Every structure is written in structure tokens, then in C-alpha cells.
Amino acid sequence: MTEKKEMSTKYDPHAVEQGRYQQWLDQGLFKPSGDKKAKPYSIVIPPPNVTGKLHLGHAWDTTLQDMLIRQKRMQGYDTLWLPGMDHAGIATQAKVEAKLREKGISRYDLGREKFVKQVWEWKDEYADVIHKQWAKLGLSLDYARERFTLDDGLSKAVKKVFVTLYNKGLIYRGEYIINWDPQAQTALSDIEVIHKDDKGAFYHVKYPFVNEEDTFNGNHYIEIATTRPETMMGDTAVAVNPSDERYKELVGKELVLPLQGRHIPIIADQYVDPEFGTGMVKITPAHDPNDFNVGNRHNLARINTMNKDATMNENAGKYEGMDRFVARKAMVKDLQDQGYLISIDPIVHSVGHSERTGVQVEARLSTQWFVKMKDLANLALENQKSDQKVNFIPERFEHTFTQWMENAHDWVISRQLWWGHQIPAWYNKQTGETYVGETAPKDIENWEQDPDVLDTWFSSALWPFSTMGWPDEDAPDFKRYFPTSTLVTGYDIIFFWVSRMIFQSLEFTGKPPFKDVLLHGLIRDEQGRKMSKSLGNGIDPMDVINKYGADALRWFLSQGSTAGQDIRFSYDKMDAAWNFINKIWNASRYVIMNLGEMTQPVLPDQSKWNLTDKWILSRLNETVKQVTHFFDTYDFGEAGRALYTFIWDDFCDWYIEMSKEILTGDDEEAKANTRNILAYVLDQTLRLLQPIMPFVTEELWQAMPHEGASIVTAAYPVEHAQLADRQAENDMAHLIDLIKAVRNIRADANAPMSSSVDLLVKTDNADLKTLFETNHEYIERFCHPAKFEIGADLEIPKLAMSAVITDAEVYIPLAELVDLNDEADRLQKEVDKYTGEVNRSIKKLGNERFVANAPAEVVDSERQKQTDYEAKLTATKQRLESLKNAQ
């Protein structure tokens, strides 16, 4: 035990946390135990992007992981929590390019090598920031195993996966319509596109017939509506549905493309919806994915009219060099001037925007690398039917996952960036032959490597096993800690990350990457809004820690944790969290100050326990049982509620207060027993709290008698059958009910708690009479009776205040303080309250579905409540009647 130091009278998180994290690191407490007999438990951190500081969502995510790993470590598991960060291709490159733009420089001015060097410098700077934030949060990570998605080991894994999938025919290169970010100038996968409502218009345009003798509805043109006139120069056909009787005669005829003069055919294709608009659509194969497929079926030309930066190219004629939106205005004016424009109808429509840069996405014809998804998706779907399925918490998200896998499109994995894993494909400078391999061709001078990099999610999909040493399947960590135990992440990246980790892991290791995936929601502001820069409502977790301490923030985050649900941040909740820790601090201070020279708490023999001892130990035992169960089922909010109730109500408000009666007495043996029980309960409570509040529990544990270097590696409390005592809990509940009843009566009568009053308890329950008589010292301490009488045949004065508790009526004669009418009004309110409770129970027990489906103990409990409320109602009615008669 360390030397005692004076404890402050108020919880000061800065003093408590100062230097503590470094001590834990110096002691090596976060490393796996290495105990081969212990069961392994592992978590890999969802690697944060090296794009900036961590936000509250990261704090929530990592706090839940830390709680799990800390509890398992204390329970004797061989635990590994592996840290790391993600290079975050587009996001990080966009940040560095924006920084360069402020200096008037582009990445092309620097060249690839120098630009990538700048990004590494950015990465090092923000990795350092993230490390400091992890430390402030108290995360028990094993830094010796830290990984980065661009480190050598992970790069080796990425190349292995790419080459293997390519050789199996699951990776291919082809020209397809993809989502294109004109600012970042790179391809995007479908899930990197966010759809927003934008103001737009339907432009109704005349497409004249080539043959002047052709007409439709008496006109020498047909009417086409488009939202994107800037793509018209890429039109190669107009399509109608083959079953649309209105247009059968038109199929095969030719039209003149307005502003350009090229001739395009009218074709029939099932893609066209006869019910939408006019039932005629222009086909632009190089600028629309559906049109691309139509063009393939009809051998139409693919005419790309835009450059990579969304300016118009040489195929756009006179509009070449214009920005796409400038070109739109110019074309609309020319259509109007040349008599082609029929009308403009303003609309609001859903338009895709880049998740990273925010600019409007273009559908662009491009040669890209793709992963064939059908076989890999089926692998993931089949696994969910097996005994090694991934457990989704909450379960409803499994449906989200399977729905996504059932509808997975081929995944575009190439990105036109310089920051990332460069694609391991080379093209022969003379023959154009493609070589794909984990190493470069030997005659490298004859080859040119594909300049593109892989989608960030391609490497992070391998995170759970690549970080453990794979592709070396004999790597010690891979053999010991893979598959991992639990993944904790937000429900918003099931598609991006969770699904991809599952199918890649199954494909390359034959196992799912984790047993459980715990999905949490988003942190919102007090008004329920998503935190964002535009709203200015973001909260920096480091600011919260500076004000309240890490433990208070962690407590708030654990309390908001109902799996799959969003939570709202508020400073009122942070105030409450700090107050709770202050309550724990002051209770601990009281206990520690009263322990004297104790070196180690030892529970006294059971024969020496009084009622309050039996009760608090039984309540502690039940709390251990509940908290362990709720941690096992990831119900951290309920675990926190069980802890809060036990600590604040049972331990602080009752046991500690009742212990003062003994500690200020003369019975030395009783005092020693109480000190030991106080110390034991506090020790066990601090251990229960440690996964959630690591800093303050360490500080308090070190200040009291203990064995071991740190509470971080102390044994977690376990349930002890011999401590469970239902009788003591019932007896104590009666005693507390009596004390509360007297306090409430005093409060209603404005009688000071310190003043002496006569206390009469009317009951014909012999056990209750014995209980109250045996524990009269507590009744005297908390009720201050001048006279205390208990029995079945007491003479009750007419002018008295009363309360009904289970199996008893409580009376305090307060003739000079109480107005009979006020007391009658109060009793009537009690009658109304108990009537409502009785009716509620009757209704609940009359519900056949409840009785049939609820657990037997729940139904029995409800029946007991009804009996209790009925007895209280009868007694209160009788008291009200007698009071009225007295008047």
C-alpha cells in the first residue's frame, strides 16, 4: 500500500488525471498478459483518419471499446486492443491540396514524390494530435502493436489481396460509367456519393426530324425533356419503350441533334418507362450509367464531352473550355435563340455530391479497376447462415447488412490520387501488355506502373487480419488473437467498412473478422441536430475533458449507450456526471478517513454482520451480477443505471449514513466490522467502475488499503452466492420505507428533521414489529422520536399526520403544526394515487398476452404490487374516514 496522502474535499479531475496515463504506460499495463492459459479477447480500433482531430463520435466509439477491454483484462482474459490510423486517401489528399491552394500551388507543381512527402508530414502532425487525444481519454491501447494503413506490413497484405483477386478473375479493368469528383478528379464508389435536393429545371427541347416529311402530332419535331442540357453534345440516340403504341411508327427514324447538327436514330429499349414524362428519352452513353447500358445493347458511340475538371472538351464544339454550369446557361440561351427551346419548368431534384469535397458528382465514362461483388457478397450471406455468423447488435442491423450484400454492385476500387496504395499493375511501354504482381517486373525500364491508387476502404477492409501479421498465417498475433472478439463502430459505415471486412476476411482467412459487431448511433446536439461545421454546433471532446475531466465524459458516453441509438450531448448531463463523481469522491474520502491503520479489508465472519451489513453486501452482489450481465449484452446504459442506484442510493445515502451510528459508538468490534465492510464494498465498487472511470478509480484505490500495482489489472468482482440475502433486502426496504415516511411527514408539516416527535407505528405483523424494535438505533438516528411505540392496538390521536407503508401505518401527532383540512387533502391525494396504481395492476394482469408471455417472476412481482397497493389503499381510506369523523 502506498503512503497515505491528504485527499481534497472536492473532486478535481485535473489533479487526478495529471501524469496517470504515462504511469500506466510505464508499467506496461495495457499489453496482453501473455498467459497462454487465459482466453484471448481482442479488439482492433476502427482506425481514425489522419485528416484532423478526433470528434465526440470518436470519443464515444473508443470509450465503449476501452470499457470492454478494461473489464475483460480485469476478468483475466489475455486482452489485446490494437491501435492504428487510416491514411484516408481522398480526405487527406483534399486537405493537403487545400492547404497548398492557399499558397497558390497545386500538386502538379510539386510532382508526385514531393507531394506525397508533404502528405506524410501532414500525417505525422495529425497522428501526434490523435495520440495525445487517446491519452486524454485514457484509452488502454497496446501502442507496441500500432499500425497504419500505409505501413509496409499492410502494404504487403494489400498487394497480396489485389493480385489474388485479379488472378481469380474477381478484379478486372474496364471502361464504365463511374461517379466522378471533378474537384478531387477521382472516381468515387456509390457510397461515397451523398444525394441532396438541389434546385434545377426540366428543359423541354425540340429534336427535329432529318426527313422534313416526317411528323409527330402534326409537328416536324419530337419533344425531349432534360435536366442536363450541357450533356446534349454527347447524345447518340433517342429511345422509346418497344411496347409503347404511341411511338411504334417513329422507331428507326432519324433526328437532328440541336446545336450540333449530327443525325441520331430513334431506338426501342425496355429501359424507357412509358409512364415517365413523354415516354421519350435522349441517350447519352458517356454521361449516364443507364444510357451506357442502352448504348452497349445498341452499339451506340460513346461521346465524352467533358474534361476531368468538368469543363467542356473538344466534343462540345463552341462550348469547349467552359465550366459545365456556364456551358448549360450558354446552351439554353442558344436553344432559345435558335427556336429549339419549348419551355423551362423549375424543379427540385436529388443530385449526387461528393462526400469528401461537396461538389456535384458527374457520371463519367472512364477506365477503372473493379471488384466483382457477386461471389464475395454470396460468401458473406452464406456465412450468416452458419454457426460462425457475425452477431449484429442490435439485431436489426443484420437486415441492413444482408440487404446491402444482396444488392451489391461491382466496386470501383481505383482512385485518381497520389496518396494511397498504388495499384500493383504495370503496362508494357511497347506492347501495352498488362502485368499484375506483388513485385515490379524485372525489366522495369520497359514498364509503366498504373498511376492510380486503391480506394481507402480496400486496405481498411483488411484491417482486422492484416494488422495481426497476415499474410503470414503463422504470425503469433494472427494465430492468437484472430478472429477478433468485438468490433465497435457506427451504424453509418455498415456499407463502407463492416460489410467489406466481412467478405474480405472470409475470402482470405476462411473466418469472419470478428464475433460481434456493436453498432452505435450518432452524437447530436441538445436540439437533436447532427453536429456539423455549417451549423457551428460541433463539440471538441478535449474541451469537455478540460472542463469536467475524462471520467465525466466517459460516464456520460456510457450512459447514452443504447445500442444502435443516437444520443444528445448536453452540458447539463456533463454537470450531472461531474456531480456523480464528486459524490463517489466524497463517499470514498469518508471511508478512507475512517479506516485507520487497516492494511487490507477483510470481511468479518458472517455471524457478526448486522442487518445493514447483510443488506449492503447483498445489494453489492446483485449489482455485480447486473453490471456483468449488462456488459456481456453490451447494454452499458443499464449497467450504468445499476451502478448509479447502488452507489448513490444504497451505499452513500443509506449504508454510509447508517455506519456513522456505529463508528461514533463505543463497540470496538462493531466499529472494526463496519470499517472492513465499508472498505470491502468501496474496493469492489471502484473495481466495477474502473472500466468506465479509470482515472478517479485508480486515484481512490491507491489511497485505500489494497494489494497490487494498479486497479487496471486488479480482479473484477464476481458474484458470490453466500452474499445474496433476500430477507435482509426485504427487511431493509421496510426500515427505509419507515424512515422515508417519517421524513416526508416532517417535510409536509414543515417540522425540522432535528426536532423530536412522537412516532407511532400500527401493525399486526409480528416480524415487522420485531424488525423495527431490533433496529431501533437507526430509527432513533434518522427519525428522532421523543417516544416510539409499535403495536397492533395503539390509540391514535385524532390530530396526527400519517403515512401508509407495507403492512403498517405510521402516525406522528403534530396537533400544533397540522391543519386537519390540509391533512385530509393530503390523504385524499394518497387515496387517488393508490387507486390509480391498483387499477393499473388490475389492467396489466387482465392482459392475457402479458400474463402468458412475460417471465413468471415479472408476473408474480406485479401480483405482489397489486396486493401491496390494495392494502395501502384500504389503510389510507380508513385513516381518511377517521379523520373526517374527528372533525
GROMACS .gro file of N, CA and C in nm, residues 622-743:
model
  366
  622GLU      N    1  -2.581  -0.823  -0.597
  622GLU     CA    2  -2.679  -0.809  -0.705
  622GLU      C    3  -2.629  -0.710  -0.812
  623THR      N    4  -2.562  -0.605  -0.768
  623THR     CA    5  -2.508  -0.506  -0.862
  623THR      C    6  -2.398  -0.567  -0.947
  624VAL      N    7  -2.310  -0.647  -0.885
  624VAL     CA    8  -2.205  -0.718  -0.961
  624VAL      C    9  -2.271  -0.805  -1.069
  625LYS      N   10  -2.373  -0.879  -1.028
  625LYS     CA   11  -2.444  -0.967  -1.121
  625LYS      C   12  -2.503  -0.888  -1.238
  626GLN      N   13  -2.571  -0.778  -1.206
  626GLN     CA   14  -2.637  -0.698  -1.310
  626GLN      C   15  -2.537  -0.631  -1.403
  627VAL      N   16  -2.435  -0.569  -1.347
  627VAL     CA   17  -2.337  -0.496  -1.430
  627VAL      C   18  -2.264  -0.594  -1.522
  628THR      N   19  -2.227  -0.709  -1.470
  628THR     CA   20  -2.159  -0.810  -1.553
  628THR      C   21  -2.251  -0.855  -1.667
  629HIS      N   22  -2.376  -0.881  -1.635
  629HIS     CA   23  -2.472  -0.922  -1.738
  629HIS      C   24  -2.490  -0.814  -1.844
  630PHE      N   25  -2.504  -0.689  -1.799
  630PHE     CA   26  -2.529  -0.582  -1.895
  630PHE      C   27  -2.406  -0.552  -1.981
  631PHE      N   28  -2.286  -0.569  -1.926
  631PHE     CA   29  -2.165  -0.556  -2.008
  631PHE      C   30  -2.162  -0.668  -2.112
  632ASP      N   31  -2.194  -0.789  -2.068
  632ASP     CA   32  -2.192  -0.904  -2.161
  632ASP      C   33  -2.290  -0.887  -2.276
  633THR      N   34  -2.400  -0.815  -2.250
  633THR     CA   35  -2.501  -0.794  -2.355
  633THR      C   36  -2.490  -0.653  -2.416
  634TYR      N   37  -2.379  -0.584  -2.387
  634TYR     CA   38  -2.349  -0.452  -2.445
  634TYR      C   39  -2.455  -0.347  -2.409
  635ASP      N   40  -2.522  -0.367  -2.297
  635ASP     CA   41  -2.624  -0.271  -2.254
  635ASP      C   42  -2.563  -0.181  -2.148
  636PHE      N   43  -2.473  -0.092  -2.193
  636PHE     CA   44  -2.394  -0.013  -2.098
  636PHE      C   45  -2.479   0.088  -2.022
  637GLY      N   46  -2.584   0.137  -2.084
  637GLY     CA   47  -2.672   0.231  -2.016
  637GLY      C   48  -2.735   0.169  -1.893
  638GLU      N   49  -2.782   0.044  -1.906
  638GLU     CA   50  -2.841  -0.027  -1.792
  638GLU      C   51  -2.736  -0.061  -1.687
  639ALA      N   52  -2.615  -0.095  -1.732
  639ALA     CA   53  -2.506  -0.121  -1.637
  639ALA      C   54  -2.480   0.005  -1.554
  640GLY      N   55  -2.479   0.120  -1.620
  640GLY     CA   56  -2.456   0.246  -1.551
  640GLY      C   57  -2.567   0.278  -1.453
  641ARG      N   58  -2.691   0.250  -1.494
  641ARG     CA   59  -2.804   0.277  -1.403
  641ARG      C   60  -2.797   0.191  -1.278
  642ALA      N   61  -2.757   0.064  -1.295
  642ALA     CA   62  -2.743  -0.025  -1.179
  642ALA      C   63  -2.633   0.028  -1.086
  643LEU      N   64  -2.521   0.072  -1.143
  643LEU     CA   65  -2.412   0.126  -1.062
  643LEU      C   66  -2.454   0.254  -0.990
  644TYR      N   67  -2.520   0.342  -1.063
  644TYR     CA   68  -2.563   0.470  -1.007
  644TYR      C   69  -2.656   0.450  -0.887
  645THR      N   70  -2.756   0.364  -0.906
  645THR     CA   71  -2.853   0.338  -0.798
  645THR      C   72  -2.784   0.281  -0.675
  646PHE      N   73  -2.694   0.184  -0.698
  646PHE     CA   74  -2.625   0.122  -0.585
  646PHE      C   75  -2.537   0.223  -0.513
  647ILE      N   76  -2.457   0.299  -0.590
  647ILE     CA   77  -2.360   0.390  -0.527
  647ILE      C   78  -2.431   0.507  -0.458
  648TRP      N   79  -2.519   0.573  -0.531
  648TRP     CA   80  -2.580   0.696  -0.477
  648TRP      C   81  -2.682   0.663  -0.368
  649ASP      N   82  -2.773   0.571  -0.400
  649ASP     CA   83  -2.883   0.543  -0.305
  649ASP      C   84  -2.840   0.449  -0.194
  650ASP      N   85  -2.797   0.329  -0.231
  650ASP     CA   86  -2.771   0.225  -0.130
  650ASP      C   87  -2.647   0.256  -0.046
  651PHE      N   88  -2.535   0.279  -0.114
  651PHE     CA   89  -2.409   0.293  -0.041
  651PHE      C   90  -2.396   0.430   0.027
  652CYS      N   91  -2.414   0.536  -0.054
  652CYS     CA   92  -2.390   0.671   0.002
  652CYS      C   93  -2.503   0.716   0.094
  653ASP      N   94  -2.627   0.712   0.044
  653ASP     CA   95  -2.738   0.770   0.120
  653ASP      C   96  -2.782   0.686   0.238
  654TRP      N   97  -2.756   0.554   0.234
  654TRP     CA   98  -2.805   0.470   0.343
  654TRP      C   99  -2.694   0.402   0.422
  655TYR      N  100  -2.612   0.319   0.355
  655TYR     CA  101  -2.515   0.243   0.435
  655TYR      C  102  -2.413   0.335   0.503
  656ILE      N  103  -2.358   0.429   0.426
  656ILE     CA  104  -2.259   0.518   0.487
  656ILE      C  105  -2.322   0.598   0.601
  657GLU      N  106  -2.443   0.649   0.578
  657GLU     CA  107  -2.510   0.726   0.684
  657GLU      C  108  -2.537   0.639   0.807
  658MET      N  109  -2.577   0.514   0.784
  658MET     CA  110  -2.605   0.424   0.896
  658MET      C  111  -2.477   0.380   0.966
  659SER      N  112  -2.366   0.377   0.889
  659SER     CA  113  -2.239   0.336   0.950
  659SER      C  114  -2.193   0.437   1.055
  660LYS      N  115  -2.236   0.562   1.039
  660LYS     CA  116  -2.194   0.666   1.134
  660LYS      C  117  -2.245   0.635   1.275
  661GLU      N  118  -2.360   0.570   1.284
  661GLU     CA  119  -2.417   0.532   1.413
  661GLU      C  120  -2.320   0.440   1.488
  662ILE      N  121  -2.258   0.349   1.413
  662ILE     CA  122  -2.167   0.252   1.475
  662ILE      C  123  -2.029   0.313   1.496
  663LEU      N  124  -1.979   0.387   1.395
  663LEU     CA  125  -1.843   0.441   1.404
  663LEU      C  126  -1.830   0.549   1.512
  664THR      N  127  -1.942   0.608   1.553
  664THR     CA  128  -1.937   0.707   1.661
  664THR      C  129  -1.972   0.644   1.796
  665GLY      N  130  -1.995   0.512   1.795
  665GLY     CA  131  -2.031   0.441   1.918
  665GLY      C  132  -1.909   0.393   1.994
  666ASP      N  133  -1.933   0.304   2.093
  666ASP     CA  134  -1.826   0.256   2.180
  666ASP      C  135  -1.789   0.110   2.157
  667ASP      N  136  -1.864   0.041   2.069
  667ASP     CA  137  -1.839  -0.101   2.046
  667ASP      C  138  -1.725  -0.116   1.945
  668GLU      N  139  -1.605  -0.146   1.995
  668GLU     CA  140  -1.487  -0.150   1.909
  668GLU      C  141  -1.495  -0.262   1.805
  669GLU      N  142  -1.550  -0.376   1.845
  669GLU     CA  143  -1.561  -0.487   1.749
  669GLU      C  144  -1.657  -0.449   1.636
  670ALA      N  145  -1.770  -0.387   1.673
  670ALA     CA  146  -1.867  -0.345   1.571
  670ALA      C  147  -1.805  -0.241   1.479
  671LYS      N  148  -1.724  -0.150   1.536
  671LYS     CA  149  -1.658  -0.048   1.455
  671LYS      C  150  -1.561  -0.113   1.356
  672ALA      N  151  -1.484  -0.212   1.402
  672ALA     CA  152  -1.388  -0.281   1.315
  672ALA      C  153  -1.461  -0.354   1.202
  673ASN      N  154  -1.572  -0.418   1.238
  673ASN     CA  155  -1.652  -0.488   1.136
  673ASN      C  156  -1.702  -0.390   1.030
  674THR      N  157  -1.754  -0.276   1.075
  674THR     CA  158  -1.810  -0.177   0.982
  674THR      C  159  -1.702  -0.120   0.892
  675ARG      N  160  -1.583  -0.093   0.951
  675ARG     CA  161  -1.472  -0.041   0.869
  675ARG      C  162  -1.435  -0.140   0.759
  676ASN      N  163  -1.428  -0.266   0.795
  676ASN     CA  164  -1.392  -0.368   0.696
  676ASN      C  165  -1.496  -0.378   0.585
  677ILE      N  166  -1.621  -0.372   0.624
  677ILE     CA  167  -1.727  -0.382   0.523
  677ILE      C  168  -1.730  -0.257   0.435
  678LEU      N  169  -1.711  -0.140   0.496
  678LEU     CA  170  -1.701  -0.017   0.417
  678LEU      C  171  -1.588  -0.027   0.315
  679ALA      N  172  -1.472  -0.072   0.361
  679ALA     CA  173  -1.355  -0.082   0.274
  679ALA      C  174  -1.378  -0.186   0.164
  680TYR      N  175  -1.437  -0.301   0.202
  680TYR     CA  176  -1.462  -0.406   0.103
  680TYR      C  177  -1.559  -0.358  -0.004
  681VAL      N  178  -1.669  -0.296   0.038
  681VAL     CA  179  -1.770  -0.250  -0.059
  681VAL      C  180  -1.711  -0.142  -0.149
  682LEU      N  181  -1.635  -0.049  -0.092
  682LEU     CA  182  -1.574   0.057  -0.173
  682LEU      C  183  -1.475  -0.004  -0.272
  683ASP      N  184  -1.392  -0.096  -0.226
  683ASP     CA  185  -1.295  -0.162  -0.315
  683ASP      C  186  -1.367  -0.229  -0.433
  684GLN      N  187  -1.470  -0.305  -0.406
  684GLN     CA  188  -1.542  -0.375  -0.512
  684GLN      C  189  -1.615  -0.278  -0.605
  685THR      N  190  -1.666  -0.170  -0.547
  685THR     CA  191  -1.737  -0.070  -0.627
  685THR      C  192  -1.641   0.001  -0.721
  686LEU      N  193  -1.523   0.037  -0.671
  686LEU     CA  194  -1.423   0.102  -0.756
  686LEU      C  195  -1.382   0.010  -0.871
  687ARG      N  196  -1.370  -0.119  -0.843
  687ARG     CA  197  -1.336  -0.214  -0.950
  687ARG      C  198  -1.447  -0.221  -1.055
  688LEU      N  199  -1.572  -0.220  -1.010
  688LEU     CA  200  -1.684  -0.220  -1.105
  688LEU      C  201  -1.682  -0.095  -1.193
  689LEU      N  202  -1.642   0.016  -1.133
  689LEU     CA  203  -1.641   0.144  -1.204
  689LEU      C  204  -1.519   0.162  -1.294
  690GLN      N  205  -1.411   0.090  -1.266
  690GLN     CA  206  -1.284   0.115  -1.334
  690GLN      C  207  -1.294   0.116  -1.487
  691PRO      N  208  -1.364   0.021  -1.550
  691PRO     CA  209  -1.370   0.027  -1.697
  691PRO      C  210  -1.431   0.156  -1.752
  692ILE      N  211  -1.518   0.218  -1.673
  692ILE     CA  212  -1.585   0.340  -1.719
  692ILE      C  213  -1.508   0.464  -1.674
  693MET      N  214  -1.462   0.464  -1.550
  693MET     CA  215  -1.392   0.581  -1.493
  693MET      C  216  -1.252   0.539  -1.447
  694PRO      N  217  -1.160   0.521  -1.539
  694PRO     CA  218  -1.030   0.465  -1.498
  694PRO      C  219  -0.944   0.558  -1.412
  695PHE      N  220  -0.953   0.689  -1.435
  695PHE     CA  221  -0.863   0.780  -1.362
  695PHE      C  222  -0.901   0.793  -1.215
  696VAL      N  223  -1.025   0.828  -1.188
  696VAL     CA  224  -1.064   0.854  -1.049
  696VAL      C  225  -1.064   0.726  -0.967
  697THR      N  226  -1.098   0.613  -1.028
  697THR     CA  227  -1.097   0.487  -0.953
  697THR      C  228  -0.955   0.448  -0.915
  698GLU      N  229  -0.858   0.474  -1.004
  698GLU     CA  230  -0.718   0.446  -0.971
  698GLU      C  231  -0.672   0.534  -0.856
  699GLU      N  232  -0.706   0.662  -0.863
  699GLU     CA  233  -0.665   0.756  -0.758
  699GLU      C  234  -0.720   0.713  -0.622
  700LEU      N  235  -0.847   0.677  -0.618
  700LEU     CA  236  -0.911   0.640  -0.491
  700LEU      C  237  -0.860   0.505  -0.442
  701TRP      N  238  -0.842   0.411  -0.534
  701TRP     CA  239  -0.796   0.277  -0.497
  701TRP      C  240  -0.655   0.283  -0.438
  702GLN      N  241  -0.572   0.369  -0.499
  702GLN     CA  242  -0.434   0.384  -0.448
  702GLN      C  243  -0.433   0.447  -0.309
  703ALA      N  244  -0.538   0.524  -0.276
  703ALA     CA  245  -0.543   0.594  -0.147
  703ALA      C  246  -0.596   0.507  -0.035
  704MET      N  247  -0.645   0.387  -0.069
  704MET     CA  248  -0.702   0.300   0.033
  704MET      C  249  -0.621   0.170   0.042
  705PRO      N  250  -0.642   0.090   0.144
  705PRO     CA  251  -0.568  -0.036   0.154
  705PRO      C  252  -0.596  -0.124   0.031
  706HIS      N  253  -0.489  -0.177  -0.030
  706HIS     CA  254  -0.507  -0.260  -0.150
  706HIS      C  255  -0.384  -0.346  -0.172
  707GLU      N  256  -0.399  -0.446  -0.256
  707GLU     CA  257  -0.287  -0.528  -0.300
  707GLU      C  258  -0.276  -0.517  -0.450
  708GLY      N  259  -0.156  -0.506  -0.503
  708GLY     CA  260  -0.136  -0.497  -0.647
  708GLY      C  261  -0.091  -0.358  -0.687
  709ALA      N  262  -0.032  -0.351  -0.808
  709ALA     CA  263   0.026  -0.225  -0.855
  709ALA      C  264  -0.080  -0.126  -0.900
  710SER      N  265  -0.188  -0.178  -0.958
  710SER     CA  266  -0.286  -0.088  -1.017
  710SER      C  267  -0.423  -0.154  -1.021
  711ILE      N  268  -0.527  -0.073  -1.011
  711ILE     CA  269  -0.663  -0.125  -1.025
  711ILE      C  270  -0.689  -0.172  -1.167
  712VAL      N  271  -0.607  -0.123  -1.264
  712VAL     CA  272  -0.621  -0.163  -1.405
  712VAL      C  273  -0.612  -0.315  -1.420
  713THR      N  274  -0.527  -0.377  -1.341
  713THR     CA  275  -0.509  -0.522  -1.351
  713THR      C  276  -0.561  -0.596  -1.227
  714ALA      N  277  -0.638  -0.526  -1.143
  714ALA     CA  278  -0.700  -0.592  -1.027
  714ALA      C  279  -0.813  -0.683  -1.077
  715ALA      N  280  -0.846  -0.784  -0.996
  715ALA     CA  281  -0.951  -0.879  -1.037
  715ALA      C  282  -1.088  -0.812  -1.036
  716TYR      N  283  -1.165  -0.841  -1.138
  716TYR     CA  284  -1.300  -0.785  -1.148
  716TYR      C  285  -1.391  -0.857  -1.050
  717PRO      N  286  -1.485  -0.786  -0.988
  717PRO     CA  287  -1.575  -0.853  -0.892
  717PRO      C  288  -1.656  -0.964  -0.956
  718VAL      N  289  -1.683  -1.068  -0.877
  718VAL     CA  290  -1.767  -1.178  -0.924
  718VAL      C  291  -1.880  -1.199  -0.824
  719GLU      N  292  -1.983  -1.264  -0.870
  719GLU     CA  293  -2.099  -1.291  -0.786
  719GLU      C  294  -2.065  -1.398  -0.684
  720HIS      N  295  -2.105  -1.377  -0.557
  720HIS     CA  296  -2.085  -1.475  -0.451
  720HIS      C  297  -2.222  -1.515  -0.396
  721ALA      N  298  -2.259  -1.639  -0.414
  721ALA     CA  299  -2.392  -1.684  -0.373
  721ALA      C  300  -2.417  -1.659  -0.225
  722GLN      N  301  -2.312  -1.672  -0.142
  722GLN     CA  302  -2.330  -1.659   0.002
  722GLN      C  303  -2.361  -1.515   0.045
  723LEU      N  304  -2.339  -1.419  -0.044
  723LEU     CA  305  -2.369  -1.280  -0.010
  723LEU      C  306  -2.515  -1.243  -0.039
  724ALA      N  307  -2.579  -1.321  -0.125
  724ALA     CA  308  -2.719  -1.291  -0.160
  724ALA      C  309  -2.808  -1.315  -0.039
  725ASP      N  310  -2.886  -1.215  -0.003
  725ASP     CA  311  -2.971  -1.226   0.117
  725ASP      C  312  -3.101  -1.150   0.092
  726ARG      N  313  -3.200  -1.220   0.040
  726ARG     CA  314  -3.328  -1.158   0.007
  726ARG      C  315  -3.399  -1.107   0.133
  727GLN      N  316  -3.386  -1.183   0.242
  727GLN     CA  317  -3.453  -1.142   0.366
  727GLN      C  318  -3.399  -1.009   0.416
  728ALA      N  319  -3.266  -0.995   0.413
  728ALA     CA  320  -3.205  -0.869   0.456
  728ALA      C  321  -3.250  -0.754   0.366
  729GLU      N  322  -3.260  -0.780   0.235
  729GLU     CA  323  -3.304  -0.675   0.141
  729GLU      C  324  -3.448  -0.634   0.170
  730ASN      N  325  -3.535  -0.735   0.199
  730ASN     CA  326  -3.675  -0.704   0.231
  730ASN      C  327  -3.686  -0.627   0.362
  731ASP      N  328  -3.609  -0.675   0.463
  731ASP     CA  329  -3.614  -0.607   0.594
  731ASP      C  330  -3.565  -0.464   0.583
  732MET      N  331  -3.457  -0.446   0.510
  732MET     CA  332  -3.401  -0.311   0.496
  732MET      C  333  -3.498  -0.221   0.419
  733ALA      N  334  -3.567  -0.277   0.321
  733ALA     CA  335  -3.665  -0.200   0.246
  733ALA      C  336  -3.774  -0.147   0.339
  734HIS      N  337  -3.818  -0.231   0.435
  734HIS     CA  338  -3.918  -0.188   0.534
  734HIS      C  339  -3.863  -0.074   0.621
  735LEU      N  340  -3.738  -0.090   0.664
  735LEU     CA  341  -3.677   0.011   0.750
  735LEU      C  342  -3.662   0.144   0.676
  736ILE      N  343  -3.619   0.136   0.551
  736ILE     CA  344  -3.603   0.258   0.469
  736ILE      C  345  -3.740   0.322   0.444
  737ASP      N  346  -3.841   0.238   0.419
  737ASP     CA  347  -3.977   0.291   0.398
  737ASP      C  348  -4.025   0.370   0.519
  738LEU      N  349  -3.998   0.317   0.637
  738LEU     CA  350  -4.040   0.385   0.761
  738LEU      C  351  -3.968   0.519   0.775
  739ILE      N  352  -3.837   0.518   0.755
  739ILE     CA  353  -3.758   0.642   0.770
  739ILE      C  354  -3.804   0.746   0.667
  740LYS      N  355  -3.826   0.701   0.542
  740LYS     CA  356  -3.872   0.793   0.437
  740LYS      C  357  -4.010   0.849   0.470
  741ALA      N  358  -4.097   0.763   0.525
  741ALA     CA  359  -4.233   0.808   0.560
  741ALA      C  360  -4.228   0.918   0.665
  742VAL      N  361  -4.143   0.898   0.766
  742VAL     CA  362  -4.130   0.999   0.873
  742VAL      C  363  -4.072   1.128   0.816
  743ARG      N  364  -3.972   1.115   0.730
  743ARG     CA  365  -3.912   1.235   0.670
  743ARG      C  366  -4.015   1.311   0.586
   0.00000   0.00000   0.00000
